[in-house]
PDB file of C-alpha atoms in Angstrom:
ATOM      1  CA  PHE A   1     -17.575  13.379 -13.167  1.00  0.00           C
ATOM      2  CA  PRO A   2     -19.334  17.274 -12.207  1.00  0.00           C
ATOM      3  CA  GLY A   3     -15.448  19.632 -12.156  1.00  0.00           C
ATOM      4  CA  LEU A   4     -16.521  20.265  -8.560  1.00  0.00           C
ATOM      5  CA  VAL A   5     -16.133  16.958  -7.689  1.00  0.00           C
ATOM      6  CA  VAL A   6     -12.958  16.191  -9.797  1.00  0.00           C
ATOM      7  CA  ILE A   7     -11.391  19.442  -7.955  1.00  0.00           C
ATOM      8  CA  LEU A   8     -12.396  18.127  -4.681  1.00  0.00           C
ATOM      9  CA  LEU A   9     -11.090  14.921  -5.200  1.00  0.00           C
ATOM     10  CA  GLN A  10      -7.294  16.718  -6.105  1.00  0.00           C
ATOM     11  CA  VAL A  11      -7.596  18.103  -2.929  1.00  0.00           C
ATOM     12  CA  LEU A  12      -8.523  14.621  -0.849  1.00  0.00           C
ATOM     13  CA  ILE A  13      -5.867  13.115  -3.084  1.00  0.00           C
ATOM     14  CA  GLY A  14      -3.159  15.807  -2.217  1.00  0.00           C
ATOM     15  CA  VAL A  15      -4.406  15.494   1.378  1.00  0.00           C
ATOM     16  CA  PHE A  16      -3.488  11.658   1.909  1.00  0.00           C
ATOM     17  CA  LEU A  17       0.091  12.020  -0.741  1.00  0.00           C
ATOM     18  CA  ALA A  18       0.849  15.109   1.324  1.00  0.00           C
ATOM     19  CA  ILE A  19       0.350  12.781   4.912  1.00  0.00           C
ATOM     20  CA  ASN A  20       1.983   9.815   3.729  1.00  0.00           C
ATOM     21  CA  LEU A  21       4.811  11.481   2.971  1.00  0.00           C
ATOM     22  CA  PHE A  22       5.022  13.063   5.955  1.00  0.00           C
ATOM     23  CA  LEU A  23       4.934   9.895   7.750  1.00  0.00           C
ATOM     24  CA  LEU A  24       7.565   8.235   5.385  1.00  0.00           C
ATOM     25  CA  GLY A  25       9.979  11.346   6.362  1.00  0.00           C
ATOM     26  CA  THR A  26       9.624  10.276   9.664  1.00  0.00           C
ATOM     27  CA  LEU A  27      10.617   7.141   9.277  1.00  0.00           C
ATOM     28  CA  LEU A  28      13.175   7.930   7.483  1.00  0.00           C
ATOM     29  CA  SER A  29      14.607  10.495  10.364  1.00  0.00           C
ATOM     30  CA  ARG A  30      15.098   7.936  13.107  1.00  0.00           C
ATOM     31  CA  ASP A  31      17.653   4.664  13.106  1.00  0.00           C
ATOM     32  CA  GLN A  32      15.358   2.539  15.409  1.00  0.00           C
ATOM     33  CA  PHE A  33      12.600   3.499  12.440  1.00  0.00           C
ATOM     34  CA  ARG A  34      15.052   2.280   9.671  1.00  0.00           C
ATOM     35  CA  LEU A  35      16.243  -0.901  11.265  1.00  0.00           C
ATOM     36  CA  SER A  36      13.339  -2.650  12.591  1.00  0.00           C
ATOM     37  CA  MET A  37      10.771  -4.432   9.758  1.00  0.00           C
ATOM     38  CA  ARG A  38       7.761  -3.624  11.342  1.00  0.00           C
ATOM     39  CA  TYR A  39       8.505   0.184  10.416  1.00  0.00           C
ATOM     40  CA  ILE A  40      10.490  -0.916   7.034  1.00  0.00           C
ATOM     41  CA  LEU A  41       6.933  -2.601   5.878  1.00  0.00           C
ATOM     42  CA  PHE A  42       4.821   0.115   7.016  1.00  0.00           C
ATOM     43  CA  ALA A  43       7.219   2.281   4.307  1.00  0.00           C
ATOM     44  CA  ASN A  44       7.141   0.281   2.011  1.00  0.00           C
ATOM     45  CA  MET A  45       3.181   0.202   1.980  1.00  0.00           C
ATOM     46  CA  LEU A  46       2.913   3.974   2.062  1.00  0.00           C
ATOM     47  CA  LEU A  47       5.244   4.319  -0.749  1.00  0.00           C
ATOM     48  CA  ASN A  48       3.175   1.818  -2.933  1.00  0.00           C
ATOM     49  CA  ASP A  49      -0.197   3.619  -1.680  1.00  0.00           C
ATOM     50  CA  CYS A  50       1.705   7.206  -3.072  1.00  0.00           C
ATOM     51  CA  TRP A  51       2.587   5.446  -6.209  1.00  0.00           C
ATOM     52  CA  PHE A  52      -0.981   3.987  -6.616  1.00  0.00           C
ATOM     53  CA  LEU A  53      -2.921   7.091  -5.619  1.00  0.00           C
ATOM     54  CA  VAL A  54      -1.269   9.042  -8.593  1.00  0.00           C
ATOM     55  CA  ILE A  55      -1.783   6.523 -11.285  1.00  0.00           C
ATOM     56  CA  SER A  56      -5.275   6.194 -10.553  1.00  0.00           C
ATOM     57  CA  ASP A  57      -5.612   9.995 -10.107  1.00  0.00           C
ATOM     58  CA  VAL A  58      -3.732  10.384 -13.332  1.00  0.00           C
ATOM     59  CA  LEU A  59      -5.996   8.146 -14.701  1.00  0.00           C
ATOM     60  CA  LEU A  60      -9.217   9.685 -13.372  1.00  0.00           C
ATOM     61  CA  LEU A  61      -8.238  13.164 -15.151  1.00  0.00           C
ATOM     62  CA  PHE A  62      -7.869  11.444 -18.358  1.00  0.00           C
ATOM     63  CA  TYR A  63     -11.739  10.205 -17.878  1.00  0.00           C
ATOM     64  CA  TYR A  64     -12.923  13.277 -16.830  1.00  0.00           C
ATOM     65  CA  PHE A  65     -11.058  15.309 -19.912  1.00  0.00           C
ATOM     66  CA  GLY A  66     -11.556  12.211 -22.328  1.00  0.00           C
ATOM     67  CA  ILE A  67      -8.203  11.312 -23.095  1.00  0.00           C
ATOM     68  CA  SER A  68      -7.014   8.635 -24.940  1.00  0.00           C
ATOM     69  CA  THR A  69      -3.910   6.787 -24.378  1.00  0.00           C
ATOM     70  CA  GLY A  70      -1.635   3.910 -26.630  1.00  0.00           C
ATOM     71  CA  LEU A  71      -2.942   0.403 -26.106  1.00  0.00           C
ATOM     72  CA  TRP A  72       0.809   0.033 -24.588  1.00  0.00           C
ATOM     73  CA  LEU A  73       0.863   2.915 -22.019  1.00  0.00           C
ATOM     74  CA  CYS A  74      -2.761   1.999 -21.085  1.00  0.00           C
ATOM     75  CA  MET A  75      -0.903  -1.993 -20.709  1.00  0.00           C
ATOM     76  CA  ALA A  76       2.170  -0.473 -18.118  1.00  0.00           C
ATOM     77  CA  VAL A  77      -0.486   1.738 -16.555  1.00  0.00           C
ATOM     78  CA  TYR A  78      -2.508  -1.265 -14.996  1.00  0.00           C
ATOM     79  CA  LEU A  79       0.420  -3.341 -14.713  1.00  0.00           C
ATOM     80  CA  LEU A  80       1.741  -0.640 -12.087  1.00  0.00           C
ATOM     81  CA  LEU A  81      -1.360  -0.726 -10.587  1.00  0.00           C
ATOM     82  CA  ALA A  82      -1.927  -4.305 -10.316  1.00  0.00           C
ATOM     83  CA  LEU A  83       1.737  -4.437  -8.555  1.00  0.00           C
ATOM     84  CA  SER A  84       0.864  -1.577  -6.314  1.00  0.00           C
ATOM     85  CA  ASN A  85      -2.727  -3.043  -5.342  1.00  0.00           C
ATOM     86  CA  LEU A  86      -1.003  -6.466  -4.672  1.00  0.00           C
ATOM     87  CA  ALA A  87       2.676  -5.044  -2.782  1.00  0.00           C
ATOM     88  CA  THR A  88       0.212  -3.270  -0.456  1.00  0.00           C
ATOM     89  CA  ALA A  89      -1.711  -6.734   0.146  1.00  0.00           C
ATOM     90  CA  CYS A  90       1.193  -9.356   0.715  1.00  0.00           C
ATOM     91  CA  THR A  91       2.849  -6.073   2.538  1.00  0.00           C
ATOM     92  CA  LEU A  92      -0.259  -5.898   4.929  1.00  0.00           C
ATOM     93  CA  THR A  93       0.241  -9.870   5.102  1.00  0.00           C
ATOM     94  CA  ALA A  94       4.127  -9.751   6.230  1.00  0.00           C
ATOM     95  CA  MET A  95       3.395  -6.903   9.144  1.00  0.00           C
ATOM     96  CA  THR A  96       0.519  -9.567  10.095  1.00  0.00           C
ATOM     97  CA  LEU A  97       2.806 -12.639  10.546  1.00  0.00           C
ATOM     98  CA  GLU A  98       5.558  -9.884  12.142  1.00  0.00           C
ATOM     99  CA  ARG A  99       2.816  -9.435  14.543  1.00  0.00           C
ATOM    100  CA  TYR A 100       2.593 -12.977  14.881  1.00  0.00           C
ATOM    101  CA  VAL A 101       6.022 -13.719  15.835  1.00  0.00           C
ATOM    102  CA  ALA A 102       5.966 -10.642  18.458  1.00  0.00           C
ATOM    103  CA  VAL A 103       2.793 -12.049  20.168  1.00  0.00           C
ATOM    104  CA  CYS A 104       3.503 -15.945  20.056  1.00  0.00           C
ATOM    105  CA  LEU A 105       7.363 -16.609  19.583  1.00  0.00           C
ATOM    106  CA  PRO A 106       9.070 -13.433  21.542  1.00  0.00           C
ATOM    107  CA  LEU A 107      11.838 -15.101  21.650  1.00  0.00           C
ATOM    108  CA  ARG A 108      12.939 -15.534  18.160  1.00  0.00           C
ATOM    109  CA  HIS A 109      11.382 -12.010  17.118  1.00  0.00           C
ATOM    110  CA  ALA A 110      14.935 -10.500  16.671  1.00  0.00           C
ATOM    111  CA  GLU A 111      16.390 -13.142  14.909  1.00  0.00           C
ATOM    112  CA  LEU A 112      13.188 -13.351  12.325  1.00  0.00           C
ATOM    113  CA  CYS A 113      11.860  -9.876  11.597  1.00  0.00           C
ATOM    114  CA  SER A 114      15.652  -8.133  11.512  1.00  0.00           C
ATOM    115  CA  GLY A 115      16.058  -5.514   9.360  1.00  0.00           C
ATOM    116  CA  GLN A 116      17.838  -7.234   6.328  1.00  0.00           C
ATOM    117  CA  ARG A 117      15.028  -9.754   5.721  1.00  0.00           C
ATOM    118  CA  ALA A 118      12.578  -6.986   6.375  1.00  0.00           C
ATOM    119  CA  LEU A 119      14.532  -5.495   3.112  1.00  0.00           C
ATOM    120  CA  GLY A 120      14.474  -9.055   1.194  1.00  0.00           C
ATOM    121  CA  GLY A 121      11.118  -9.503   2.132  1.00  0.00           C
ATOM    122  CA  VAL A 122      10.680  -6.208   0.693  1.00  0.00           C
ATOM    123  CA  ALA A 123      12.102  -7.476  -2.494  1.00  0.00           C
ATOM    124  CA  PHE A 124      10.539 -10.877  -2.546  1.00  0.00           C
ATOM    125  CA  ILE A 125       6.838  -8.903  -2.354  1.00  0.00           C
ATOM    126  CA  GLY A 126       7.849  -6.523  -5.434  1.00  0.00           C
ATOM    127  CA  GLY A 127       8.577 -10.165  -7.600  1.00  0.00           C
ATOM    128  CA  LEU A 128       5.534 -12.047  -5.886  1.00  0.00           C
ATOM    129  CA  GLY A 129       3.099  -8.560  -6.884  1.00  0.00           C
ATOM    130  CA  CYS A 130       4.686  -8.907 -10.763  1.00  0.00           C
ATOM    131  CA  ILE A 131       3.726 -12.327 -11.542  1.00  0.00           C
ATOM    132  CA  PRO A 132      -0.240 -12.017 -11.958  1.00  0.00           C
ATOM    133  CA  GLY A 133       0.081  -8.622 -14.266  1.00  0.00           C
ATOM    134  CA  ALA A 134       2.903 -10.258 -15.999  1.00  0.00           C
ATOM    135  CA  VAL A 135       1.200 -13.503 -17.121  1.00  0.00           C
ATOM    136  CA  PHE A 136      -2.211 -11.782 -18.112  1.00  0.00           C
ATOM    137  CA  PHE A 137      -0.358  -9.712 -20.811  1.00  0.00           C
ATOM    138  CA  LEU A 138       2.033 -11.997 -21.645  1.00  0.00           C
ATOM    139  CA  ALA A 139      -1.286 -13.897 -22.218  1.00  0.00           C
ATOM    140  CA  VAL A 140      -2.555 -11.329 -23.859  1.00  0.00           C
ATOM    141  CA  PHE A 141       0.360 -10.292 -26.384  1.00  0.00           C
ATOM    142  CA  ALA A 142       0.396 -14.046 -27.304  1.00  0.00           C
ATOM    143  CA  SER A 143      -3.401 -14.131 -28.765  1.00  0.00           C
ATOM    144  CA  VAL A 144      -4.047 -11.313 -30.031  1.00  0.00           C
ATOM    145  CA  GLY A 145      -2.550  -9.755 -33.672  1.00  0.00           C
ATOM    146  CA  ARG A 146      -0.363  -6.875 -34.428  1.00  0.00           C
ATOM    147  CA  ASP A 147      -3.646  -4.701 -34.917  1.00  0.00           C
ATOM    148  CA  PHE A 148      -4.636  -4.631 -31.252  1.00  0.00           C
ATOM    149  CA  PHE A 149      -1.751  -3.239 -30.338  1.00  0.00           C
ATOM    150  CA  GLU A 150      -2.049   0.299 -32.518  1.00  0.00           C
ATOM    151  CA  ARG A 151      -5.754   1.544 -31.145  1.00  0.00           C
ATOM    152  CA  ARG A 152      -6.254   4.153 -29.326  1.00  0.00           C
ATOM    153  CA  LEU A 153      -8.439   4.046 -26.098  1.00  0.00           C
ATOM    154  CA  MET A 154      -9.860   5.345 -23.039  1.00  0.00           C
ATOM    155  CA  CYS A 155      -7.455   3.877 -20.642  1.00  0.00           C
ATOM    156  CA  ASP A 156      -9.995   0.767 -18.797  1.00  0.00           C
ATOM    157  CA  ILE A 157      -8.830  -2.919 -17.889  1.00  0.00           C
ATOM    158  CA  HIS A 158     -11.939  -4.024 -20.312  1.00  0.00           C
ATOM    159  CA  SER A 159     -10.090  -2.130 -23.283  1.00  0.00           C
ATOM    160  CA  LEU A 160      -7.124  -4.434 -22.538  1.00  0.00           C
ATOM    161  CA  GLU A 161      -8.972  -8.493 -22.576  1.00  0.00           C
ATOM    162  CA  ALA A 162      -9.658  -9.113 -26.224  1.00  0.00           C
ATOM    163  CA  TYR A 163     -11.277 -12.152 -25.076  1.00  0.00           C
ATOM    164  CA  PRO A 164     -13.709 -13.057 -22.331  1.00  0.00           C
ATOM    165  CA  TRP A 165     -10.822 -15.944 -20.789  1.00  0.00           C
ATOM    166  CA  HIS A 166      -8.434 -13.117 -20.259  1.00  0.00           C
ATOM    167  CA  ASN A 167     -10.905 -11.761 -17.414  1.00  0.00           C
ATOM    168  CA  HIS A 168     -11.251 -15.058 -16.109  1.00  0.00           C
ATOM    169  CA  LEU A 169      -7.717 -15.427 -16.201  1.00  0.00           C
ATOM    170  CA  ARG A 170      -6.930 -12.286 -14.570  1.00  0.00           C
ATOM    171  CA  SER A 171      -9.794 -13.106 -11.803  1.00  0.00           C
ATOM    172  CA  GLY A 172      -8.554 -16.342 -11.228  1.00  0.00           C
ATOM    173  CA  MET A 173      -5.271 -15.200 -10.061  1.00  0.00           C
ATOM    174  CA  PHE A 174      -5.818 -12.340  -8.145  1.00  0.00           C
ATOM    175  CA  ALA A 175      -8.854 -14.516  -6.261  1.00  0.00           C
ATOM    176  CA  ALA A 176      -6.147 -16.938  -5.501  1.00  0.00           C
ATOM    177  CA  TYR A 177      -3.737 -14.759  -4.348  1.00  0.00           C
ATOM    178  CA  PHE A 178      -6.513 -13.017  -1.686  1.00  0.00           C
ATOM    179  CA  LEU A 179      -6.928 -16.628  -1.087  1.00  0.00           C
ATOM    180  CA  ALA A 180      -4.271 -17.552   0.268  1.00  0.00           C
ATOM    181  CA  ILE A 181      -3.475 -14.036   1.913  1.00  0.00           C
ATOM    182  CA  GLY A 182      -6.635 -14.552   3.577  1.00  0.00           C
ATOM    183  CA  GLY A 183      -5.625 -17.898   4.827  1.00  0.00           C
ATOM    184  CA  VAL A 184      -2.775 -16.306   6.254  1.00  0.00           C
ATOM    185  CA  ILE A 185      -4.331 -13.752   8.024  1.00  0.00           C
ATOM    186  CA  VAL A 186      -7.206 -15.554   9.669  1.00  0.00           C
ATOM    187  CA  PHE A 187      -4.860 -17.930  10.862  1.00  0.00           C
ATOM    188  CA  CYS A 188      -2.355 -15.248  12.311  1.00  0.00           C
ATOM    189  CA  TYR A 189      -5.730 -14.075  14.271  1.00  0.00           C
ATOM    190  CA  VAL A 190      -7.040 -16.892  16.051  1.00  0.00           C
ATOM    191  CA  ARG A 191      -3.124 -17.785  17.158  1.00  0.00           C
ATOM    192  CA  ILE A 192      -3.052 -14.323  18.946  1.00  0.00           C
ATOM    193  CA  MET A 193      -7.217 -14.610  19.867  1.00  0.00           C
ATOM    194  CA  LYS A 194      -5.643 -18.066  21.580  1.00  0.00           C
ATOM    195  CA  ALA A 195      -2.368 -16.184  22.962  1.00  0.00           C
ATOM    196  CA  ALA A 196      -4.499 -13.702  24.588  1.00  0.00           C
ATOM    197  CA  LYS A 197      -6.526 -16.126  26.138  1.00  0.00           C
ATOM    198  CA  ALA A 198      -3.253 -18.036  27.693  1.00  0.00           C
ATOM    199  CA  ALA A 199      -0.980 -14.589  28.372  1.00  0.00           C
ATOM    200  CA  SER A 200      -0.742 -13.121  31.694  1.00  0.00           C
ATOM    201  CA  ALA A 201      -2.605  -9.825  32.669  1.00  0.00           C
ATOM    202  CA  ARG A 202       0.707  -7.956  31.833  1.00  0.00           C
ATOM    203  CA  GLU A 203       1.047  -9.299  28.074  1.00  0.00           C
ATOM    204  CA  ARG A 204      -3.097  -9.699  27.855  1.00  0.00           C
ATOM    205  CA  ALA A 205      -2.524  -6.326  26.646  1.00  0.00           C
ATOM    206  CA  ALA A 206      -0.093  -6.427  23.876  1.00  0.00           C
ATOM    207  CA  SER A 207      -1.602  -9.311  22.656  1.00  0.00           C
ATOM    208  CA  ARG A 208      -5.060  -7.369  22.435  1.00  0.00           C
ATOM    209  CA  LYS A 209      -3.419  -4.600  20.688  1.00  0.00           C
ATOM    210  CA  GLY A 210      -1.565  -6.886  18.218  1.00  0.00           C
ATOM    211  CA  LEU A 211      -5.248  -8.788  17.151  1.00  0.00           C
ATOM    212  CA  GLY A 212      -6.863  -5.123  17.143  1.00  0.00           C
ATOM    213  CA  THR A 213      -3.498  -4.933  14.234  1.00  0.00           C
ATOM    214  CA  VAL A 214      -4.415  -7.901  12.548  1.00  0.00           C
ATOM    215  CA  SER A 215      -8.182  -6.532  12.697  1.00  0.00           C
ATOM    216  CA  LEU A 216      -7.625  -3.621  10.897  1.00  0.00           C
ATOM    217  CA  HIS A 217      -5.270  -4.854   8.451  1.00  0.00           C
ATOM    218  CA  ALA A 218      -8.141  -7.808   7.486  1.00  0.00           C
ATOM    219  CA  VAL A 219     -10.068  -4.644   6.998  1.00  0.00           C
ATOM    220  CA  GLN A 220      -7.915  -3.227   4.511  1.00  0.00           C
ATOM    221  CA  LEU A 221      -7.727  -6.472   2.654  1.00  0.00           C
ATOM    222  CA  LEU A 222     -11.336  -6.458   2.411  1.00  0.00           C
ATOM    223  CA  LEU A 223     -11.219  -2.614   0.535  1.00  0.00           C
ATOM    224  CA  CYS A 224      -8.570  -4.173  -1.493  1.00  0.00           C
ATOM    225  CA  LEU A 225     -10.210  -7.479  -2.505  1.00  0.00           C
ATOM    226  CA  MET A 226     -13.742  -5.118  -3.282  1.00  0.00           C
ATOM    227  CA  TYR A 227     -11.265  -3.133  -5.855  1.00  0.00           C
ATOM    228  CA  LEU A 228     -10.738  -6.168  -7.968  1.00  0.00           C
ATOM    229  CA  LEU A 229     -14.503  -6.906  -8.044  1.00  0.00           C
ATOM    230  CA  LEU A 230     -15.358  -3.384  -9.044  1.00  0.00           C
ATOM    231  CA  PRO A 231     -14.661  -3.438 -13.187  1.00  0.00           C
ATOM    232  CA  PRO A 232     -17.528  -6.519 -13.882  1.00  0.00           C
ATOM    233  CA  ILE A 233     -20.015  -4.811 -11.565  1.00  0.00           C
ATOM    234  CA  GLU A 234     -19.521  -0.769 -13.408  1.00  0.00           C
ATOM    235  CA  LYS A 235     -19.158  -2.374 -16.862  1.00  0.00           C
ATOM    236  CA  ALA A 236     -22.909  -4.223 -16.323  1.00  0.00           C
ATOM    237  CA  LEU A 237     -24.182  -1.149 -14.545  1.00  0.00           C
ATOM    238  CA  ALA A 238     -23.094   0.963 -17.538  1.00  0.00           C
ATOM    239  CA  ARG A 239     -24.620  -0.993 -20.156  1.00  0.00           C
ATOM    240  CA  VAL A 240     -28.531  -0.224 -18.303  1.00  0.00           C
ATOM    241  CA  ASP A 241     -28.306   3.328 -16.241  1.00  0.00           C
ATOM    242  CA  ARG A 242     -25.217   5.450 -17.538  1.00  0.00           C
ATOM    243  CA  ASP A 243     -25.694   8.187 -15.184  1.00  0.00           C
ATOM    244  CA  ALA A 244     -26.348   5.356 -12.299  1.00  0.00           C
ATOM    245  CA  PHE A 245     -22.863   4.411 -13.259  1.00  0.00           C
ATOM    246  CA  GLN A 246     -20.766   7.770 -13.110  1.00  0.00           C
ATOM    247  CA  VAL A 247     -22.366   7.893  -9.318  1.00  0.00           C
ATOM    248  CA  VAL A 248     -21.595   4.355  -8.755  1.00  0.00           C
ATOM    249  CA  ARG A 249     -18.128   4.724 -10.151  1.00  0.00           C
ATOM    250  CA  LEU A 250     -17.181   7.717  -8.344  1.00  0.00           C
ATOM    251  CA  PHE A 251     -18.968   6.216  -4.837  1.00  0.00           C
ATOM    252  CA  ASN A 252     -16.363   3.139  -5.404  1.00  0.00           C
ATOM    253  CA  TYR A 253     -13.223   5.570  -6.604  1.00  0.00           C
ATOM    254  CA  VAL A 254     -13.786   7.048  -3.023  1.00  0.00           C
ATOM    255  CA  THR A 255     -14.813   4.050  -0.661  1.00  0.00           C
ATOM    256  CA  VAL A 256     -12.941   1.543  -1.989  1.00  0.00           C
ATOM    257  CA  ILE A 257      -9.305   3.177  -3.748  1.00  0.00           C
ATOM    258  CA  LEU A 258      -8.793   6.155  -1.389  1.00  0.00           C
ATOM    259  CA  SER A 259     -10.515   5.220   1.992  1.00  0.00           C
ATOM    260  CA  PRO A 260      -7.766   2.235   2.216  1.00  0.00           C
ATOM    261  CA  ARG A 261      -4.898   4.849   1.522  1.00  0.00           C
ATOM    262  CA  CYS A 262      -5.831   6.568   4.610  1.00  0.00           C
ATOM    263  CA  LEU A 263      -6.068   3.944   6.761  1.00  0.00           C
ATOM    264  CA  SER A 264      -2.563   3.130   7.090  1.00  0.00           C
ATOM    265  CA  PRO A 265      -1.704   6.606   8.620  1.00  0.00           C
ATOM    266  CA  LEU A 266      -4.681   5.454  11.294  1.00  0.00           C
ATOM    267  CA  VAL A 267      -3.121   2.194  11.850  1.00  0.00           C
ATOM    268  CA  TYR A 268       0.024   3.075  12.745  1.00  0.00           C
ATOM    269  CA  GLY A 269       0.227   6.683  13.085  1.00  0.00           C
ATOM    270  CA  LEU A 270      -2.162   6.924  15.724  1.00  0.00           C
ATOM    271  CA  ARG A 271      -1.706   2.895  16.939  1.00  0.00           C
ATOM    272  CA  ASP A 272       1.972   2.782  17.506  1.00  0.00           C
ATOM    273  CA  GLU A 273       3.440   4.335  20.692  1.00  0.00           C
ATOM    274  CA  MET A 274       7.103   5.024  19.189  1.00  0.00           C
ATOM    275  CA  PHE A 275       5.835   5.870  16.153  1.00  0.00           C
ATOM    276  CA  PHE A 276       3.155   8.586  17.165  1.00  0.00           C
ATOM    277  CA  LYS A 277       5.850  10.410  19.873  1.00  0.00           C
ATOM    278  CA  ALA A 278       7.830  10.612  16.545  1.00  0.00           C
ATOM    279  CA  LEU A 279       5.258  12.302  14.706  1.00  0.00           C
ATOM    280  CA  LYS A 280       4.002  14.690  17.328  1.00  0.00           C
ATOM    281  CA  SER A 281       8.027  15.715  18.134  1.00  0.00           C
ATOM    282  CA  TYR A 282       7.526  16.544  14.406  1.00  0.00           C
ATOM    283  CA  VAL A 283       4.367  18.378  14.558  1.00  0.00           C
ATOM    284  CA  LEU A 284       5.257  20.544  17.693  1.00  0.00           C
ATOM    285  CA  GLY A 285       9.011  21.482  15.758  1.00  0.00           C
ATOM    286  CA  GLY A 286      10.543  19.044  18.229  1.00  0.00           C
ATOM    287  CA  PHE A 287      13.738  18.981  15.289  1.00  0.00           C
ATOM    288  CA  SER A 288      13.241  22.408  14.772  1.00  0.00           C
ATOM    289  CA  GLY A 289      15.758  25.350  15.879  1.00  0.00           C
ATOM    290  CA  LYS A 290      17.883  24.452  19.323  1.00  0.00           C
ATOM    291  CA  ASN A 291      17.280  20.691  19.397  1.00  0.00           C
ATOM    292  CA  TRP A 292      17.616  20.285  15.834  1.00  0.00           C
ATOM    293  CA  ARG A 293      20.884  21.786  15.815  1.00  0.00           C
ATOM    294  CA  ARG A 294      21.986  19.559  19.338  1.00  0.00           C
ATOM    295  CA  GLU A 295      21.052  16.222  17.523  1.00  0.00           C
ATOM    296  CA  LYS A 296      23.299  17.363  14.577  1.00  0.00           C
ATOM    297  CA  ARG A 297      26.490  18.728  16.416  1.00  0.00           C
ATOM    298  CA  GLN A 298      25.514  15.341  18.412  1.00  0.00           C
ATOM    299  CA  LYS A 299      26.020  13.449  15.322  1.00  0.00           C
ATOM    300  CA  LEU A 300      29.005  15.470  14.046  1.00  0.00           C
ATOM    301  CA  HIS A 301      31.077  14.810  17.242  1.00  0.00           C
ATOM    302  CA  PHE A 302      30.185  11.190  17.115  1.00  0.00           C
ATOM    303  CA  ARG A 303      31.605  10.658  13.854  1.00  0.00           C
ATOM    304  CA  LEU A 304      34.481  12.919  14.651  1.00  0.00           C
ATOM    305  CA  GLY A 305      35.461  10.652  17.338  1.00  0.00           C
ATOM    306  CA  CYS A 306      35.088   7.764  15.110  1.00  0.00           C
ATOM    307  CA  VAL A 307      37.238   9.317  12.785  1.00  0.00           C
ATOM    308  CA  PHE A 308      40.052   9.918  15.023  1.00  0.00           C
ATOM    309  CA  SER A 309      39.501   6.739  16.950  1.00  0.00           C
ATOM    310  CA  SER A 310      40.548   4.848  13.932  1.00  0.00           C
ATOM    311  CA  MET A 311      43.322   7.492  13.086  1.00  0.00           C
ATOM    312  CA  ALA A 312      44.983   6.700  16.317  1.00  0.00           C
ATOM    313  CA  ASP A 313      44.796   3.132  15.914  1.00  0.00           C
TER     314      ASP A 313
END
């Protein structure tokens, strides 16, 4: 890639990371965000997006400067990338299910979508995201010789596939995941749509907002799926025209890899009313100066009151 393009990409990635970290700081600043399932899942997705951006950017710089790595390190990097990508997709699914419960089962929302269940869901998402990468690398370990791991190479997923069936195994596992996830999102979309039609005028606005959120999740999921389809397309193009391969790879990196990582702030940072108010107060300095000191004093007085009451007891 041209040097100017790489510099512009670093600026773009830096902006995305700064926005995500700012949103994370907002989520951690208030108790109602730390105790709500939708915001806990949102924080988990932001963390995954940050991690994915950093690792993919490191690979981009390695590719630009022609830095080769050991095969073990390359495997670890792609295991983390696969985990991050699948965790984002699974988190989107969990967030869609939370909207489904909020719209279609409002009386059970507090029970099914508590903060404790959210933390358990995050742990489950992490375990679920590890399975395809672990199975793929175990299959590689079991089918190649020791000399395969002693090579140094340009870190690329195709460099880790010693046999064609390795690619089929990896693609098949990811396809199964995304078919299952897509089925869940379609189910939730249809049920929320039915609820919106049957709801009263007052409830219809909330149902339509939930429907719009689910639609945006579907777009994000589609972009995550496209990320899995890129390697074979780019590999075929590299054999035909190297210059066209460079242009297409750069275009794919910006539109398919970077774009989904900036959709999250737009979906929740701007659409969610309570979170937008908290974000706005940060931007306008609502927690600086007197307001910040007053809030600190209130928290200190509350804690002292708890201590004195416990001593009196």
